[in-house]
PDB file of C-alpha atoms and ligand atoms in Angstrom:
ATOM      1  CA  UNK A1443      86.620 143.534  88.814  1.00 96.00           C
ATOM      2  CA  UNK A1444      84.261 146.182  90.132  1.00 98.00           C
ATOM      3  CA  UNK A1445      80.713 145.119  90.905  1.00 98.00           C
ATOM      4  CA  UNK A1446      77.635 146.879  92.248  1.00 98.00           C
ATOM      5  CA  UNK A1447      75.041 145.288  94.486  1.00 98.00           C
ATOM      6  CA  UNK A1448      72.411 146.086  97.048  1.00 98.00           C
ATOM      7  CA  UNK A1449      73.820 144.903 100.368  1.00 98.00           C
ATOM      8  CA  UNK A1450      71.339 144.962 103.212  1.00 98.00           C
ATOM      9  CA  UNK A1451      69.365 147.729 101.547  1.00 98.00           C
ATOM     10  CA  UNK A1452      72.370 149.892 100.670  1.00 98.00           C
ATOM     11  CA  UNK A1453      73.855 150.424  97.208  1.00 98.00           C
ATOM     12  CA  UNK A1454      77.366 149.035  97.470  1.00 98.00           C
ATOM     13  CA  UNK A1455      80.388 148.759  95.189  1.00 98.00           C
ATOM     14  CA  UNK A1456      82.965 146.037  95.658  1.00 98.00           C
ATOM     15  CA  UNK A1457      86.302 145.419  94.036  1.00 98.00           C
ATOM     16  CA  UNK A1458      86.394 141.626  93.860  1.00 97.00           C
ATOM     17  CA  UNK A1459      89.362 139.431  93.056  1.00 96.00           C
ATOM     18  CA  UNK A1460      89.199 136.430  90.726  1.00 94.00           C
ATOM     19  CA  UNK A1461      88.106 133.419  92.757  1.00 96.00           C
ATOM     20  CA  UNK A1462      86.866 135.474  95.695  1.00 98.00           C
ATOM     21  CA  UNK A1463      83.705 134.031  97.195  1.00 98.00           C
ATOM     22  CA  UNK A1464      80.648 135.911  98.357  1.00 98.00           C
ATOM     23  CA  UNK A1465      81.425 134.686 101.887  1.00 98.00           C
ATOM     24  CA  UNK A1466      84.888 136.265 101.756  1.00 98.00           C
ATOM     25  CA  UNK A1467      83.560 139.513 100.304  1.00 98.00           C
ATOM     26  CA  UNK A1468      80.821 139.761 102.917  1.00 98.00           C
ATOM     27  CA  UNK A1469      83.156 139.206 105.840  1.00 98.00           C
ATOM     28  CA  UNK A1470      85.613 141.701 104.335  1.00 98.00           C
ATOM     29  CA  UNK A1471      82.686 144.155 104.356  1.00 97.00           C
ATOM     30  CA  UNK A1472      82.062 143.573 108.049  1.00 98.00           C
ATOM     31  CA  UNK A1473      79.151 141.133 107.775  1.00 98.00           C
ATOM     32  CA  UNK A1474      80.536 138.878 110.485  1.00 98.00           C
ATOM     33  CA  UNK A1475      77.224 137.073 111.014  1.00 98.00           C
ATOM     34  CA  UNK A1476      78.221 135.114 107.907  1.00 98.00           C
ATOM     35  CA  UNK A1477      80.201 132.228 109.365  1.00 98.00           C
ATOM     36  CA  UNK A1478      82.983 130.260 107.774  1.00 97.00           C
ATOM     37  CA  UNK A1479      82.432 126.552 108.223  1.00 97.00           C
ATOM     38  CA  UNK A1480      83.146 123.890 105.632  1.00 98.00           C
ATOM     39  CA  UNK A1481      83.705 126.167 102.610  1.00 97.00           C
ATOM     40  CA  UNK A1482      82.274 123.398 100.438  1.00 98.00           C
ATOM     41  CA  UNK A1483      78.554 124.199 100.536  1.00 98.00           C
ATOM     42  CA  UNK A1484      77.715 121.505 103.067  1.00 98.00           C
ATOM     43  CA  UNK A1485      77.176 123.121 106.486  1.00 98.00           C
ATOM     44  CA  UNK A1486      75.012 126.200 105.878  1.00 98.00           C
ATOM     45  CA  UNK A1487      76.821 128.395 108.385  1.00 98.00           C
ATOM     46  CA  UNK A1488      77.449 130.927 105.586  1.00 98.00           C
ATOM     47  CA  UNK A1489      73.797 131.140 104.455  1.00 98.00           C
ATOM     48  CA  UNK A1490      72.633 134.515 103.146  1.00 99.00           C
ATOM     49  CA  UNK A1491      69.747 135.642 100.973  1.00 99.00           C
ATOM     50  CA  UNK A1492      70.567 136.263  97.316  1.00 98.00           C
ATOM     51  CA  UNK A1493      67.623 138.049  95.726  1.00 98.00           C
ATOM     52  CA  UNK A1494      65.487 136.651  98.543  1.00 98.00           C
ATOM     53  CA  UNK A1495      66.620 133.035  98.246  1.00 98.00           C
ATOM     54  CA  UNK A1496      68.910 131.309 100.739  1.00 98.00           C
ATOM     55  CA  UNK A1497      72.316 130.365  99.302  1.00 98.00           C
ATOM     56  CA  UNK A1498      75.581 129.069 100.704  1.00 98.00           C
ATOM     57  CA  UNK A1499      77.771 132.114 100.183  1.00 98.00           C
ATOM     58  CA  UNK A1500      80.975 130.054 100.339  1.00 98.00           C
ATOM     59  CA  UNK A1501      80.229 128.513  96.948  1.00 98.00           C
ATOM     60  CA  UNK A1502      78.918 131.656  95.223  1.00 98.00           C
ATOM     61  CA  UNK A1503      81.570 133.626  93.338  1.00 98.00           C
ATOM     62  CA  UNK A1504      81.484 137.232  94.543  1.00 98.00           C
ATOM     63  CA  UNK A1505      81.471 138.420  90.927  1.00 98.00           C
ATOM     64  CA  UNK A1506      78.164 136.623  90.383  1.00 98.00           C
ATOM     65  CA  UNK A1507      76.223 138.960  92.677  1.00 98.00           C
ATOM     66  CA  UNK A1508      76.780 141.965  90.430  1.00 98.00           C
ATOM     67  CA  UNK A1509      73.398 143.683  90.172  1.00 98.00           C
ATOM     68  CA  UNK A1510      71.854 141.490  92.890  1.00 98.00           C
ATOM     69  CA  UNK A1511      70.352 142.006  96.301  1.00 98.00           C
ATOM     70  CA  UNK A1512      72.278 140.341  99.111  1.00 99.00           C
ATOM     71  CA  UNK A1513      70.868 140.172 102.635  1.00 99.00           C
ATOM     72  CA  UNK A1514      72.711 138.994 105.705  1.00 98.00           C
ATOM     73  CA  UNK A1515      71.495 138.781 109.273  1.00 98.00           C
ATOM     74  CA  UNK A1516      72.861 142.298 109.868  1.00 98.00           C
ATOM     75  CA  UNK A1517      70.298 143.592 107.368  1.00 98.00           C
ATOM     76  CA  UNK A1518      67.371 141.938 109.145  1.00 98.00           C
ATOM     77  CA  UNK A1519      68.040 142.921 112.742  1.00 95.00           C
ATOM     78  CA  UNK A1520      65.133 145.400 112.830  1.00 96.00           C
ATOM     79  CA  UNK A1521      62.741 143.149 110.930  1.00 98.00           C
ATOM     80  CA  UNK A1522      59.673 142.081 112.951  1.00 98.00           C
ATOM     81  CA  UNK A1523      59.682 138.500 111.691  1.00 98.00           C
ATOM     82  CA  UNK A1524      63.400 138.120 112.370  1.00 98.00           C
ATOM     83  CA  UNK A1525      63.022 139.577 115.865  1.00 98.00           C
ATOM     84  CA  UNK A1526      60.173 137.160 116.584  1.00 98.00           C
ATOM     85  CA  UNK A1527      62.240 134.251 115.309  1.00 98.00           C
ATOM     86  CA  UNK A1528      65.330 135.222 117.310  1.00 98.00           C
ATOM     87  CA  UNK A1529      63.255 135.715 120.458  1.00 98.00           C
ATOM     88  CA  UNK A1530      61.582 132.336 120.065  1.00 98.00           C
ATOM     89  CA  UNK A1531      64.904 130.542 119.475  1.00 97.00           C
ATOM     90  CA  UNK A1532      66.300 132.035 122.669  1.00 97.00           C
ATOM     91  CA  UNK A1533      63.166 131.391 124.713  1.00 96.00           C
ATOM     92  CA  UNK A1534      62.989 127.759 123.571  1.00 94.00           C
ATOM     93  CA  UNK A1535      66.659 127.218 124.471  1.00 95.00           C
ATOM     94  CA  UNK A1536      67.542 126.522 120.841  1.00 95.00           C
ATOM     95  CA  UNK A1537      70.846 128.410 120.921  1.00 96.00           C
ATOM     96  CA  UNK A1538      73.767 126.460 122.313  1.00 96.00           C
ATOM     97  CA  UNK A1539      77.245 127.208 120.912  1.00 97.00           C
ATOM     98  CA  UNK A1540      75.506 129.512 118.425  1.00 97.00           C
ATOM     99  CA  UNK A1541      77.810 128.979 115.460  1.00 97.00           C
ATOM    100  CA  UNK A1542      75.068 127.663 113.173  1.00 98.00           C
ATOM    101  CA  UNK A1543      72.433 130.119 114.335  1.00 98.00           C
ATOM    102  CA  UNK A1544      72.897 132.996 111.840  1.00 98.00           C
ATOM    103  CA  UNK A1545      72.629 130.579 108.924  1.00 98.00           C
ATOM    104  CA  UNK A1546      69.705 128.794 110.524  1.00 98.00           C
ATOM    105  CA  UNK A1547      67.931 132.120 111.100  1.00 98.00           C
ATOM    106  CA  UNK A1548      68.336 133.056 107.444  1.00 98.00           C
ATOM    107  CA  UNK A1549      66.953 129.706 106.242  1.00 98.00           C
ATOM    108  CA  UNK A1550      63.993 129.850 108.634  1.00 98.00           C
ATOM    109  CA  UNK A1551      63.330 133.490 107.821  1.00 98.00           C
ATOM    110  CA  UNK A1552      63.184 132.706 104.090  1.00 98.00           C
ATOM    111  CA  UNK A1553      60.671 129.943 104.792  1.00 98.00           C
ATOM    112  CA  UNK A1554      58.486 131.882 107.229  1.00 98.00           C
ATOM    113  CA  UNK A1555      58.469 134.899 104.933  1.00 97.00           C
ATOM    114  CA  UNK A1556      56.442 132.786 102.492  1.00 96.00           C
ATOM    115  CA  UNK A1557      53.602 132.806 105.026  1.00 95.00           C
ATOM    116  CA  UNK A1558      51.296 130.057 106.310  1.00 95.00           C
ATOM    117  CA  UNK A1559      50.575 127.222 106.241  1.00 94.00           C
ATOM    118  CA  UNK A1560      54.005 125.985 107.366  1.00 97.00           C
ATOM    119  CA  UNK A1561      54.145 122.557 108.991  1.00 97.00           C
ATOM    120  CA  UNK A1562      56.922 120.742 110.847  1.00 97.00           C
ATOM    121  CA  UNK A1563      57.997 118.756 107.802  1.00 98.00           C
ATOM    122  CA  UNK A1564      58.445 121.943 105.797  1.00 98.00           C
ATOM    123  CA  UNK A1565      60.489 123.486 108.616  1.00 98.00           C
ATOM    124  CA  UNK A1566      62.719 120.420 108.864  1.00 98.00           C
ATOM    125  CA  UNK A1567      63.178 120.456 105.110  1.00 98.00           C
ATOM    126  CA  UNK A1568      64.178 124.133 105.216  1.00 98.00           C
ATOM    127  CA  UNK A1569      66.883 123.269 107.764  1.00 98.00           C
ATOM    128  CA  UNK A1570      68.366 120.306 105.900  1.00 97.00           C
ATOM    129  CA  UNK A1571      71.238 122.473 104.648  1.00 97.00           C
ATOM    130  CA  UNK A1572      72.073 123.878 108.086  1.00 98.00           C
ATOM    131  CA  UNK A1573      74.227 121.543 110.136  1.00 98.00           C
ATOM    132  CA  UNK A1574      73.979 121.912 113.904  1.00 97.00           C
ATOM    133  CA  UNK A1575      76.219 119.846 116.127  1.00 95.00           C
ATOM    134  CA  UNK A1576      74.556 120.903 119.368  1.00 96.00           C
ATOM    135  CA  UNK A1577      70.781 121.003 119.371  1.00 92.00           C
ATOM    136  CA  UNK A1578      69.480 117.898 117.617  1.00 92.00           C
ATOM    137  CA  UNK A1579      67.139 120.324 115.835  1.00 96.00           C
ATOM    138  CA  UNK A1580      64.212 119.704 118.186  1.00 96.00           C
ATOM    139  CA  UNK A1581      64.259 123.125 119.803  1.00 97.00           C
ATOM    140  CA  UNK A1582      64.969 125.133 116.622  1.00 97.00           C
ATOM    141  CA  UNK A1583      62.074 123.325 114.938  1.00 98.00           C
ATOM    142  CA  UNK A1584      59.814 124.014 117.936  1.00 97.00           C
ATOM    143  CA  UNK A1585      60.798 127.688 117.829  1.00 98.00           C
ATOM    144  CA  UNK A1586      59.990 127.918 114.128  1.00 98.00           C
ATOM    145  CA  UNK A1587      56.696 126.110 114.680  1.00 98.00           C
ATOM    146  CA  UNK A1588      55.759 128.626 117.363  1.00 98.00           C
ATOM    147  CA  UNK A1589      56.450 131.522 114.991  1.00 98.00           C
ATOM    148  CA  UNK A1590      54.562 129.772 112.188  1.00 98.00           C
ATOM    149  CA  UNK A1591      51.577 129.338 114.525  1.00 97.00           C
ATOM    150  CA  UNK A1592      51.524 133.051 115.330  1.00 96.00           C
ATOM    151  CA  UNK A1593      51.715 133.893 111.638  1.00 96.00           C
ATOM    152  CA  UNK A1594      48.796 131.581 110.979  1.00 95.00           C
ATOM    153  CA  UNK A1595      46.726 133.156 113.769  1.00 95.00           C
ATOM    154  CA  UNK A1596      47.370 136.670 112.515  1.00 93.00           C
ATOM    155  CA  UNK A1597      47.092 136.074 108.767  1.00 86.00           C
TER     156      UNK A1597
HETATM  157  S1  FES B1413      80.821 127.413 105.006  1.00 51.69           S
HETATM  158 FE1  FES B1413      79.403 127.545 103.402  1.00 51.69          FE
HETATM  159  S2  FES B1413      78.190 125.761 103.514  1.00 51.69           S
HETATM  160 FE2  FES B1413      79.735 125.516 105.011  1.00 51.69          FE
HETATM  161  S1  FES B1414      74.040 125.562 118.323  1.00 51.69           S
HETATM  162 FE1  FES B1414      76.060 124.764 118.136  1.00 51.69          FE
HETATM  163  S2  FES B1414      76.217 124.116 116.076  1.00 51.69           S
HETATM  164 FE2  FES B1414      74.154 124.696 116.312  1.00 51.69          FE
END
């Protein structure tokens, strides 16, 4: 089946096979920030934005994104908010093995994009679908809080 989508701001056509997931199609397209973890929608390492909303791409059929806008971390690398978030995660020491980080960045980006006020509880809630075996979440949450505080100051 041939589908058309907007992938990271570019009109894209994919030939997708029956049963192919969005995760598989994205990695086949070179979007290697999208990580394969559980493949059951539980770990969040495959999180991408589908029409602006975070989804677990491992449980989304590729055929379903026909006509949609799909954004991966590759499509946000020049975005000011994403750069601020990445910088803060690194500066706070929130990146350890790094496997969960692309998915975590997408979830936090989607939240922060909504604008202030964003409190710690909201940040923790936004990360409930992103499993991290390394950090205990304290530092990622602190990083997101720091970005949220800047957004509040400048809004
Ligand atoms: S690989 Fe998609 S949620 Fe785990
Ligand atoms: S930094 Fe290792 S799983 Fe999150």
